[in-house]
PDB file of C-alpha atoms and ligand atoms in Angstrom:
ATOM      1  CA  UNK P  11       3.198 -29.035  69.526  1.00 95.00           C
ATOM      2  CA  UNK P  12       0.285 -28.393  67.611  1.00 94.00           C
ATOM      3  CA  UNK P  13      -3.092 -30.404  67.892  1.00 95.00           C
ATOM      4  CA  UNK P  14      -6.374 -30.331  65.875  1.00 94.00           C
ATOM      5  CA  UNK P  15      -9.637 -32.628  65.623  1.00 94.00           C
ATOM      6  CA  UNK P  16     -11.821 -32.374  62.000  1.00 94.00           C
ATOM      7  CA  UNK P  17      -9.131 -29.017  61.276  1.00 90.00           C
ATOM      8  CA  UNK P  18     -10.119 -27.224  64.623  1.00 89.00           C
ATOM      9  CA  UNK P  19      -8.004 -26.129  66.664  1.00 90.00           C
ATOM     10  CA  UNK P  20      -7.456 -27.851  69.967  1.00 92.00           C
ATOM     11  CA  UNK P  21      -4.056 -27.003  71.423  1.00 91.00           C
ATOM     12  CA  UNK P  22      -0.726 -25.699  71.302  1.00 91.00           C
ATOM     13  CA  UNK P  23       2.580 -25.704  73.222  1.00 93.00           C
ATOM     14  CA  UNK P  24       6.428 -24.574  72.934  1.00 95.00           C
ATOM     15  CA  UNK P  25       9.406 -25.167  75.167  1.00 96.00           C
ATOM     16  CA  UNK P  26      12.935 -24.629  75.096  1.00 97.00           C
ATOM     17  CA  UNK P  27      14.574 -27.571  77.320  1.00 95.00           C
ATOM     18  CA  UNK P  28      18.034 -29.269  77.675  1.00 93.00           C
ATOM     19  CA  UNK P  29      18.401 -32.571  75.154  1.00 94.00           C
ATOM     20  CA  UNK P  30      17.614 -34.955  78.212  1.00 94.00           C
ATOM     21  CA  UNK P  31      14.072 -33.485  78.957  1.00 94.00           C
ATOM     22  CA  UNK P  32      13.104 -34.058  75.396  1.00 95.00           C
ATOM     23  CA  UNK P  33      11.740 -37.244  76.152  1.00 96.00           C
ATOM     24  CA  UNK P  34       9.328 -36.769  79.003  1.00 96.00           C
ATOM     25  CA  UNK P  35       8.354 -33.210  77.115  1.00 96.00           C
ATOM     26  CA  UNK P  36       7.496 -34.463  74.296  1.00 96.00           C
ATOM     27  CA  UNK P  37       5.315 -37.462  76.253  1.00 97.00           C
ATOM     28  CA  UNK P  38       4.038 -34.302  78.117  1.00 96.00           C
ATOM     29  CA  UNK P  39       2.558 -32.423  74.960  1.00 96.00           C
ATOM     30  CA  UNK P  40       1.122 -35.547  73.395  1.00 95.00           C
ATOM     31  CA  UNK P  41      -0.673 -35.999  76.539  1.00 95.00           C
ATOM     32  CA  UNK P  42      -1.653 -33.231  76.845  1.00 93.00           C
ATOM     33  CA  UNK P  43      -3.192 -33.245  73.246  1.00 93.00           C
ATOM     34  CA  UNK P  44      -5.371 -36.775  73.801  1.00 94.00           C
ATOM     35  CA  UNK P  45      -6.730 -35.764  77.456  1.00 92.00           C
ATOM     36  CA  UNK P  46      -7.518 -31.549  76.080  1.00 91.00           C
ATOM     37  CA  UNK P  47     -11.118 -30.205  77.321  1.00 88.00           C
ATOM     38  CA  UNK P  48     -11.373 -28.754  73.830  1.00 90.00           C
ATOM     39  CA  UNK P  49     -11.596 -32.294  72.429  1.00 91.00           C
ATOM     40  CA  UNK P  50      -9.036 -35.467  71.500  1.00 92.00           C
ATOM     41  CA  UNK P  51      -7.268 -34.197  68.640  1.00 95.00           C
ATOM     42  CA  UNK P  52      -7.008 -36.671  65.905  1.00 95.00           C
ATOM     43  CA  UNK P  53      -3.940 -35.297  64.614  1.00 97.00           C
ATOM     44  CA  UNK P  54      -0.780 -33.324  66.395  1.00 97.00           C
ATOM     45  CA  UNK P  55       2.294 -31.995  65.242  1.00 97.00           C
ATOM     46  CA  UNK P  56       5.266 -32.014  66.965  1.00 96.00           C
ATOM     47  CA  UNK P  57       8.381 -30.363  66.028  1.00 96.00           C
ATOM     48  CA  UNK P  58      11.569 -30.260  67.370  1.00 96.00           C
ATOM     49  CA  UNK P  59      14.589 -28.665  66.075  1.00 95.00           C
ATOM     50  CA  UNK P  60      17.938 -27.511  67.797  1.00 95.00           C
ATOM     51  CA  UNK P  61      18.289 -23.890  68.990  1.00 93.00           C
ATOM     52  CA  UNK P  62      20.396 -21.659  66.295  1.00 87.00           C
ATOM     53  CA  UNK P  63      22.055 -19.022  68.304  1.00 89.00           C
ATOM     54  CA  UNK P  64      21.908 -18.280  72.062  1.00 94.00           C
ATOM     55  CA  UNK P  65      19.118 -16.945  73.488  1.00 97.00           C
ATOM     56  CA  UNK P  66      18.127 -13.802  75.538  1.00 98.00           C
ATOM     57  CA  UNK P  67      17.553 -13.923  78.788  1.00 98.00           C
ATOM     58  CA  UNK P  68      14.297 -12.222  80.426  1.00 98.00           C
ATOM     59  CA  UNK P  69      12.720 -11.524  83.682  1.00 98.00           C
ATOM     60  CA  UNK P  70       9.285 -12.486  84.081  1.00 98.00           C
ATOM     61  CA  UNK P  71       6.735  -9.829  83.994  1.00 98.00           C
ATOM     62  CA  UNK P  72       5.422  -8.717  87.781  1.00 98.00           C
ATOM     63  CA  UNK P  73       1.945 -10.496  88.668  1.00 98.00           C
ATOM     64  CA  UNK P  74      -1.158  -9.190  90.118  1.00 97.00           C
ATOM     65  CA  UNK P  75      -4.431 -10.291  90.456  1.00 98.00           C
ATOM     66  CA  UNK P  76      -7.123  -7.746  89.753  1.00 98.00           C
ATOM     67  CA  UNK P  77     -10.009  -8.068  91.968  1.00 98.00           C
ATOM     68  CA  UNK P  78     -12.485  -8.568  89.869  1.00 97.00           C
ATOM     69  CA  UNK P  79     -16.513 -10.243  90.808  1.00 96.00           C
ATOM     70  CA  UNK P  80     -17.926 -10.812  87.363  1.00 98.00           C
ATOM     71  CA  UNK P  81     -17.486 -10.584  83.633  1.00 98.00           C
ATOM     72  CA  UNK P  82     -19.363  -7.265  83.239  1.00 98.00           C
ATOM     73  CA  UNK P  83     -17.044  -5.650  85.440  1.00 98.00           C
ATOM     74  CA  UNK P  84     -13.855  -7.629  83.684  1.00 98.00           C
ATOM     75  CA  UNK P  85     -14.647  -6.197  80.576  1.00 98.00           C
ATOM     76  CA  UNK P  86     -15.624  -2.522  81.667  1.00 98.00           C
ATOM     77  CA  UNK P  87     -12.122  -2.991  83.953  1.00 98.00           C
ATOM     78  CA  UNK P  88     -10.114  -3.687  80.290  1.00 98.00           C
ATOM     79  CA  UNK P  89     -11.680  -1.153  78.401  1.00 98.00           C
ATOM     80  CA  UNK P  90     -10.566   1.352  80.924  1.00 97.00           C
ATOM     81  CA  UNK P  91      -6.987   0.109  81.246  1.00 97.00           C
ATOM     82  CA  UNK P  92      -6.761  -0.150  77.695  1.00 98.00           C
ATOM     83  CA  UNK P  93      -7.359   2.879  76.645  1.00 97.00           C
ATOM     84  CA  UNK P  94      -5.391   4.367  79.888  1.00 96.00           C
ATOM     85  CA  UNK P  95      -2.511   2.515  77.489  1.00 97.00           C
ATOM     86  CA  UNK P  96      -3.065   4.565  74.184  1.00 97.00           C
ATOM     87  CA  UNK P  97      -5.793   1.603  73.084  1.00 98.00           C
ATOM     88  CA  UNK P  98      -8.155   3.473  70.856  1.00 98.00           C
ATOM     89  CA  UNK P  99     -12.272   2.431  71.069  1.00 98.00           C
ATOM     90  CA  UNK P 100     -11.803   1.197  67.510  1.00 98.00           C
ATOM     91  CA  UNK P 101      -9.172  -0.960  68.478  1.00 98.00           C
ATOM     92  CA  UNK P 102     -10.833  -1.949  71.380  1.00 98.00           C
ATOM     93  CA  UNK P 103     -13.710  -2.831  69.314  1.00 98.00           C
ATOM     94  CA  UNK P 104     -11.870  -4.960  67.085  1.00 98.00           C
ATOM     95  CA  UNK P 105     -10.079  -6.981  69.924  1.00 98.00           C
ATOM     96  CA  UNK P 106     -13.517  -8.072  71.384  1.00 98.00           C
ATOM     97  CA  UNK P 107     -14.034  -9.453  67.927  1.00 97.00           C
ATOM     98  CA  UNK P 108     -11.558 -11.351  67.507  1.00 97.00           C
ATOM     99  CA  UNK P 109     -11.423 -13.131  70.767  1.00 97.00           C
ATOM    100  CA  UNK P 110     -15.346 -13.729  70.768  1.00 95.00           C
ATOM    101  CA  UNK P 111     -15.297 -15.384  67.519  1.00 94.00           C
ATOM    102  CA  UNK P 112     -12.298 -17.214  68.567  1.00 88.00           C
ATOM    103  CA  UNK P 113     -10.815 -20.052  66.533  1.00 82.00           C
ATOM    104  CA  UNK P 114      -7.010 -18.441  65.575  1.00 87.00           C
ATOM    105  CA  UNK P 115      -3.945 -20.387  66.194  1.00 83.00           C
ATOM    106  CA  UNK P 116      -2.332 -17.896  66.799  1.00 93.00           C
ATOM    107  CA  UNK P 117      -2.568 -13.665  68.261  1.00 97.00           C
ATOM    108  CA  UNK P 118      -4.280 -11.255  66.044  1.00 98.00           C
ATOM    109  CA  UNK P 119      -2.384  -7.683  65.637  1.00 98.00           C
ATOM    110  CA  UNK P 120      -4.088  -4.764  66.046  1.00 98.00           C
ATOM    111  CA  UNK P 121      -2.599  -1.160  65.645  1.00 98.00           C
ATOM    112  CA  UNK P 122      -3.631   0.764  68.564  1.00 98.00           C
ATOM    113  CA  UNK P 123      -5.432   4.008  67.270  1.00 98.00           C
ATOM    114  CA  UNK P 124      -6.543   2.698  63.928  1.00 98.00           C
ATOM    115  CA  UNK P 125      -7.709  -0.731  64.665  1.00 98.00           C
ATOM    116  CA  UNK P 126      -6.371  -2.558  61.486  1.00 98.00           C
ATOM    117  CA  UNK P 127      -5.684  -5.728  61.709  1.00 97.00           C
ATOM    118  CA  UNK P 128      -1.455  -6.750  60.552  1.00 97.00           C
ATOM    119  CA  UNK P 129      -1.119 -10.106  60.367  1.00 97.00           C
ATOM    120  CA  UNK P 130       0.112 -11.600  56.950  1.00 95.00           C
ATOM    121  CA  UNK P 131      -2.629 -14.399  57.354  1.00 94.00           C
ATOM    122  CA  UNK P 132      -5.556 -13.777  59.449  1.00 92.00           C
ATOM    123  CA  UNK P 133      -6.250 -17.120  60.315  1.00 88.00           C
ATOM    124  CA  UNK P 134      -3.537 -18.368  61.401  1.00 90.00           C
ATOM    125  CA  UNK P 135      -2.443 -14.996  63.385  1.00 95.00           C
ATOM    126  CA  UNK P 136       1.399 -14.677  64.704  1.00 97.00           C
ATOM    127  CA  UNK P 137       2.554 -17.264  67.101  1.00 95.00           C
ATOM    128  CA  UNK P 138       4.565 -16.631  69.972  1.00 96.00           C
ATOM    129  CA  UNK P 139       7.209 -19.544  70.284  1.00 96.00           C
ATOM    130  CA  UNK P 140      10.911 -20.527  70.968  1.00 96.00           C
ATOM    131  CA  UNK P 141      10.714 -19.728  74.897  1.00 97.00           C
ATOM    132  CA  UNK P 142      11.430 -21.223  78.255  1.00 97.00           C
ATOM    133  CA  UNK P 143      12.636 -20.962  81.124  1.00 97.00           C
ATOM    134  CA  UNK P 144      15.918 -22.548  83.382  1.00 96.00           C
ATOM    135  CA  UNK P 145      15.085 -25.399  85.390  1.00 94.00           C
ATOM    136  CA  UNK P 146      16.261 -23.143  88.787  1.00 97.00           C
ATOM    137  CA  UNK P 147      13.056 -20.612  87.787  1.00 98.00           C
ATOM    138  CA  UNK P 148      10.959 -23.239  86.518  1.00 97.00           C
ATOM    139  CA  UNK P 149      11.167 -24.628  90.085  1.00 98.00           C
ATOM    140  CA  UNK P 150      10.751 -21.623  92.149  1.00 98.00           C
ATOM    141  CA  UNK P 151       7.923 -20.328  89.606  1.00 98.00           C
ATOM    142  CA  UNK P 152       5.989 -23.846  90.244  1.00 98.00           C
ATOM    143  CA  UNK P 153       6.506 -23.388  94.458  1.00 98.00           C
ATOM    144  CA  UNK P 154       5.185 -19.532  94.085  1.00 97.00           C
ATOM    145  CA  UNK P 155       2.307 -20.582  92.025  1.00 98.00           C
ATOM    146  CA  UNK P 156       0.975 -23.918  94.242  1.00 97.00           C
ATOM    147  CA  UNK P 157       1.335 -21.559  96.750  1.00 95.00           C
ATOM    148  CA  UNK P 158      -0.774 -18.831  95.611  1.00 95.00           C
ATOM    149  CA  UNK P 159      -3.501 -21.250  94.108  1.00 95.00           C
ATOM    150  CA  UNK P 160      -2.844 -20.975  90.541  1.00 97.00           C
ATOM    151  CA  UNK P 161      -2.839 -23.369  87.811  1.00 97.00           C
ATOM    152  CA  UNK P 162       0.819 -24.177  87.630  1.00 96.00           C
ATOM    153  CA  UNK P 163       1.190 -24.861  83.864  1.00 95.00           C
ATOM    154  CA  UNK P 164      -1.447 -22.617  82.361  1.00 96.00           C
ATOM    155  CA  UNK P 165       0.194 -19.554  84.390  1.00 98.00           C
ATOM    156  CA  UNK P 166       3.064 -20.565  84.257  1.00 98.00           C
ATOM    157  CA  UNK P 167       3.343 -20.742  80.546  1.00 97.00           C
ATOM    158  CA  UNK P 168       0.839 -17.488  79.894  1.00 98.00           C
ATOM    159  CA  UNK P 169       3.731 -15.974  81.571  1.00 98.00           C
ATOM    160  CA  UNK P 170       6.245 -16.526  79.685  1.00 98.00           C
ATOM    161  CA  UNK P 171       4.565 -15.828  76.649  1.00 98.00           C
ATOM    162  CA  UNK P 172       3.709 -12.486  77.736  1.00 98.00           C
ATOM    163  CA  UNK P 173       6.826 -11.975  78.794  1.00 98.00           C
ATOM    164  CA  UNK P 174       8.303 -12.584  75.441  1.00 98.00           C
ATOM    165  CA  UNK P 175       5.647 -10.686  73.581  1.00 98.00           C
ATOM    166  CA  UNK P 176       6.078  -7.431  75.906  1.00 98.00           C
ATOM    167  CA  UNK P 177       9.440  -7.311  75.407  1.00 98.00           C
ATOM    168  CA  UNK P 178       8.847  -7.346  71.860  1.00 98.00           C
ATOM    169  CA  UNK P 179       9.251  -3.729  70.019  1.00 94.00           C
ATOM    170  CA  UNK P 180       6.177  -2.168  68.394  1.00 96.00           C
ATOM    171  CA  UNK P 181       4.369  -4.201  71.081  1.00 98.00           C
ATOM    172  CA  UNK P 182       2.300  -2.275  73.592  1.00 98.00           C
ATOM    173  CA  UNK P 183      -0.334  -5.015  75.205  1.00 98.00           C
ATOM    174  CA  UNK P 184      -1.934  -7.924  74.907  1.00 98.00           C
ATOM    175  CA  UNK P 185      -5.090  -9.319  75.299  1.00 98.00           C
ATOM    176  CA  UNK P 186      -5.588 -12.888  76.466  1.00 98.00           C
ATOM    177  CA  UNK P 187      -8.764 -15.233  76.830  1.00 98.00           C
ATOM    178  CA  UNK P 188      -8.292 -18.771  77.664  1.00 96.00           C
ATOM    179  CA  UNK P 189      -9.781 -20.915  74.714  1.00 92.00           C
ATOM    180  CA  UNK P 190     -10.206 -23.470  77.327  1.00 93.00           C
ATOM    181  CA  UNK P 191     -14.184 -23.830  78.047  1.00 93.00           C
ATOM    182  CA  UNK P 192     -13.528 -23.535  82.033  1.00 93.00           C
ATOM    183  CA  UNK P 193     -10.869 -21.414  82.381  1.00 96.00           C
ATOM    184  CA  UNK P 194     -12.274 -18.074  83.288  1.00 98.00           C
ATOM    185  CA  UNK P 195      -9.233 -15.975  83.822  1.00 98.00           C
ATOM    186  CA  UNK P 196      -7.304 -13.647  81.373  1.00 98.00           C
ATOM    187  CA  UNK P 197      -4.624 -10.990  81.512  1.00 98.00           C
ATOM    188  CA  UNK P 198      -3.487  -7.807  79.992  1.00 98.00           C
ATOM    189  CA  UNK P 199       0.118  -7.780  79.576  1.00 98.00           C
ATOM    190  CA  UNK P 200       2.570  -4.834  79.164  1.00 98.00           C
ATOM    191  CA  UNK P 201       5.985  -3.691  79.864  1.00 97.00           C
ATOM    192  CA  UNK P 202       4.185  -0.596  81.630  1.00 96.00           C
ATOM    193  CA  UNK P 203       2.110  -2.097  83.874  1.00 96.00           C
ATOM    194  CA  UNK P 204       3.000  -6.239  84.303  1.00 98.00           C
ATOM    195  CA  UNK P 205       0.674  -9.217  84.202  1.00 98.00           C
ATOM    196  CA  UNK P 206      -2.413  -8.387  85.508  1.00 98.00           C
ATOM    197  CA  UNK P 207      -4.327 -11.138  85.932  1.00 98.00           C
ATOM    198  CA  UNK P 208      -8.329 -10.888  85.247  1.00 98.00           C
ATOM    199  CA  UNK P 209     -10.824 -13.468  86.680  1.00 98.00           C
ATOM    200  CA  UNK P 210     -14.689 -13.822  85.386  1.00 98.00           C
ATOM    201  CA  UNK P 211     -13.200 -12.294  81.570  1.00 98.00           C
ATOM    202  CA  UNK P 212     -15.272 -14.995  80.314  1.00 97.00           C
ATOM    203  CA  UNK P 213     -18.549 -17.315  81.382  1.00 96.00           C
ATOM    204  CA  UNK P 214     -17.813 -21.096  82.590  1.00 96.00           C
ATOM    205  CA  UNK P 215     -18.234 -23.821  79.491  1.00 95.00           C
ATOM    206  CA  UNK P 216     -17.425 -20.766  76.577  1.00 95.00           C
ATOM    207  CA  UNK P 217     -14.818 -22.264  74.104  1.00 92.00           C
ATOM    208  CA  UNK P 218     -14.488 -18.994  72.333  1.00 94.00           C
ATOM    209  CA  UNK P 219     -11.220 -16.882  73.202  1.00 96.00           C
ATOM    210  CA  UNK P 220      -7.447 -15.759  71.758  1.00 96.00           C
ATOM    211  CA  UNK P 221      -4.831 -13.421  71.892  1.00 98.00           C
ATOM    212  CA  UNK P 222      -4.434  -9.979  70.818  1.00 98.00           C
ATOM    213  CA  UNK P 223      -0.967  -7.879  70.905  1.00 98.00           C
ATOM    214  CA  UNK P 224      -1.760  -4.111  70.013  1.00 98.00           C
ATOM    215  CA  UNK P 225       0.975  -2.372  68.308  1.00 98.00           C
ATOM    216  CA  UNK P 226       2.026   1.022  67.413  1.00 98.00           C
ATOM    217  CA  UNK P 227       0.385   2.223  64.311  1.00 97.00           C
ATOM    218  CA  UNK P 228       3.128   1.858  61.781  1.00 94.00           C
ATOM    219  CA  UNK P 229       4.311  -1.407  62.798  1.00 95.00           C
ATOM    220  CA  UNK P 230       7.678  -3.411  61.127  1.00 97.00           C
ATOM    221  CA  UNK P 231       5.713  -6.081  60.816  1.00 97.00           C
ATOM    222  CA  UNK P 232       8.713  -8.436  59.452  1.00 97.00           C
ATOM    223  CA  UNK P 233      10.200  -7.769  62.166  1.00 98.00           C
ATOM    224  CA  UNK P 234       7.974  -8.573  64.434  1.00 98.00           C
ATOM    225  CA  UNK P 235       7.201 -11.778  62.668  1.00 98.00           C
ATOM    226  CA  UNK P 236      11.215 -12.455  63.500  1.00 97.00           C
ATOM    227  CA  UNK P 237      11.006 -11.158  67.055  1.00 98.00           C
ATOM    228  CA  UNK P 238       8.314 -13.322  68.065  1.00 98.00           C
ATOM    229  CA  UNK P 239       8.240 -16.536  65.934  1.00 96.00           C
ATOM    230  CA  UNK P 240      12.126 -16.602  65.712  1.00 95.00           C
ATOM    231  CA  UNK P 241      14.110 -14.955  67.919  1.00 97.00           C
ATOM    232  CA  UNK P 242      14.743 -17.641  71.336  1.00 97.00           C
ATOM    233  CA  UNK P 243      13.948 -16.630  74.955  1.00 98.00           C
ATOM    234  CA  UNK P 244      14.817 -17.906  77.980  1.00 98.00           C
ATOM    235  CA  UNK P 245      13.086 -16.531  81.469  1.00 98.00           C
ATOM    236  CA  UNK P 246      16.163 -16.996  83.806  1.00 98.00           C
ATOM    237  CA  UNK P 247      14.535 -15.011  86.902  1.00 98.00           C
ATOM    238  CA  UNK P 248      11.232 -13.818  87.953  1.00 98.00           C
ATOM    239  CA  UNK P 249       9.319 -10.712  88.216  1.00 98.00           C
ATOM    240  CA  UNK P 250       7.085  -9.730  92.083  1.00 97.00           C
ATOM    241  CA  UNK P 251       4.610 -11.350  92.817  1.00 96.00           C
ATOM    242  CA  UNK P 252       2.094  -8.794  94.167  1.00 94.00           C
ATOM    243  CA  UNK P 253      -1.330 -10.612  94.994  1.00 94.00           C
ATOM    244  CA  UNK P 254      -4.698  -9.194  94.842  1.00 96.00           C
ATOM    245  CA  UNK P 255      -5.059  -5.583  93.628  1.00 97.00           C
ATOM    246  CA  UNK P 256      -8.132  -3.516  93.074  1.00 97.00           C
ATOM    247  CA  UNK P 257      -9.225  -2.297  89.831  1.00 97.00           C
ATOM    248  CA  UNK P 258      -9.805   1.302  91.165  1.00 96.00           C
ATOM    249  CA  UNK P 259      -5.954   0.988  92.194  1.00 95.00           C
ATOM    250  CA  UNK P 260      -4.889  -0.416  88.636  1.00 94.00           C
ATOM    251  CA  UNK P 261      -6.774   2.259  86.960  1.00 95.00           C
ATOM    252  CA  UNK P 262      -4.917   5.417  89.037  1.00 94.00           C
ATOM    253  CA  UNK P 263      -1.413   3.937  88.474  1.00 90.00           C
ATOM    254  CA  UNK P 264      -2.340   4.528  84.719  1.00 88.00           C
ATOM    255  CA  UNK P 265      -5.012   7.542  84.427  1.00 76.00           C
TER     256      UNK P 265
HETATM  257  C1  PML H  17      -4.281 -20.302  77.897  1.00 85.04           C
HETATM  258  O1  PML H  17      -5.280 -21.013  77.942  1.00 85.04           O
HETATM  259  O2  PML H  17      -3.226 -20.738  77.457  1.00 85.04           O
HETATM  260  C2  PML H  17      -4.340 -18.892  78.411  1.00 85.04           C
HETATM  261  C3  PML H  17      -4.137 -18.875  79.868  1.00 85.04           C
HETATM  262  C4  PML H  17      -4.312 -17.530  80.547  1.00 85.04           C
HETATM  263  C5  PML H  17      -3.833 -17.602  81.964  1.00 85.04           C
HETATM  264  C6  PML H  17      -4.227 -16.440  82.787  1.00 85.04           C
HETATM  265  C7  PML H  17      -3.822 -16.600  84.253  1.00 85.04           C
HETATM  266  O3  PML H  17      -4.459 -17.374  84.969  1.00 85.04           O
HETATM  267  O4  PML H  17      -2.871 -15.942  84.687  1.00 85.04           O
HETATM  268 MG1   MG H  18      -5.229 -23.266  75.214  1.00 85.04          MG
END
């Protein structure tokens, strides 16, 4: 599903599901375009098209929540554990761009020591898509995050994405701000260190955010194109679940 209002972005959403949840999906995503806190779109897209080929299946990431206070100390925390992953400043640099001027569709790509920017059309970015997850994980995912007081869909379908996008080769981290105006919390994925979850990466009522997967400096960008916008994914169990963690701890597991 993709939705827009006046050619702005205002939301987007992928699923893999059995024929008989196509229905009440569908009624989900079209709901969830008309009732978005970016706007009402006034038009939406959906698409839906049977799987070619079987997917793979995938583990969720692990999850942690880095104890974080405010957004100063959010951003000084990613800069650190960025360039504890190989994340030049440059790169860095270029990231913070991106997400603060907001307003892709999809991730930018960044090459991690050079800071060039990959994608064959900047606007529109790459798109992560063609993922779920079985109804037996989707279930015990939804207890695990009621239980630990997170938003059930947004996480839940942040982590599958980065799920997908870590296991992707060339693919060392991404970068995620909500560009929901009141959701404050973000996350650094990668295969090396999980999902680690950031609160205050952003101030209350901001509609500016994005994604940004950093990838090795000579990229095959084709086939990441392939990898990510093509290639089907199903999460069929799930990573820990490791709580709160502190930054300082983060930061030694990587320095
Ligand atoms: C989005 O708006 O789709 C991004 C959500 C990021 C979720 C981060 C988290 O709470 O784990
Ligand atoms: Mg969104």
């Amino acid at each position: 599903m993709r939705a827009s209002e006046g050619g702005r972005h205002i939301s987007g959403a992928e699923t893999i599901v059995p024929v008989e949840r196509l229905y009440t999906t569908a009624g989900e995503f079209l709901r969830r375009a008309l009732s978005h806190p970016r706007g009402q779109a006034d038009e939406v897209y959906l698409t839906v098209e049977r799987l070619k080929g079987a997917p793979l299946y995938l583990k969720t990431l692990p999850v942690c929540t880095v104890n974080i206070r405010n957004t100063h100390e959010a951003w000084h925390f990613i800069e650190q554990i960025l360039s504890n992953l190989g994340i030049s400043e440059e790169a860095f640099k270029r990231a913070k761009e991106v997400i603060r001027g907001g307003g892709m569709r999809g991730a930018a790509l960044i090459t991690l020591s050079s800071g060039r920017r990959m994608e064959r059309d900047t606007r529109r970015g790459v798109r992560a898509t063609r993922m779920g997850i079985i109804p037996e994980a989707e279930e015990r995912l939804h207890q695990l995050l009621i239980s630990a007081g997170m938003h059930p869909t947004v996480v839940k379908e942040a982590l599958i994405l980065a799920t997908k996008v870590s296991s992707c080769p060339y693919v060392v981290a991404e970068l995620c701000v909500s560009d929901d105006p009141d959701y404050t919390t973000g996350y650094i994925a990668s295969r090396r260190l999980g999902y680690l979850r950031i609160p205050f990466i952003k101030e209350g009522g901001v509609p500016e955010g994005g994604r940004v997967f950093f990838v090795e400096e000579d990229p095959d960008i084709e086939g990441i194109y392939r990898y990510l916008e093509g290639t089907p994914v199903m999460i069929e169990d799930l990573g820990d679940f490791m709580g709160e963690v502190s930054p300082g701890d983060v930061l030694r597991s990587t320095g």
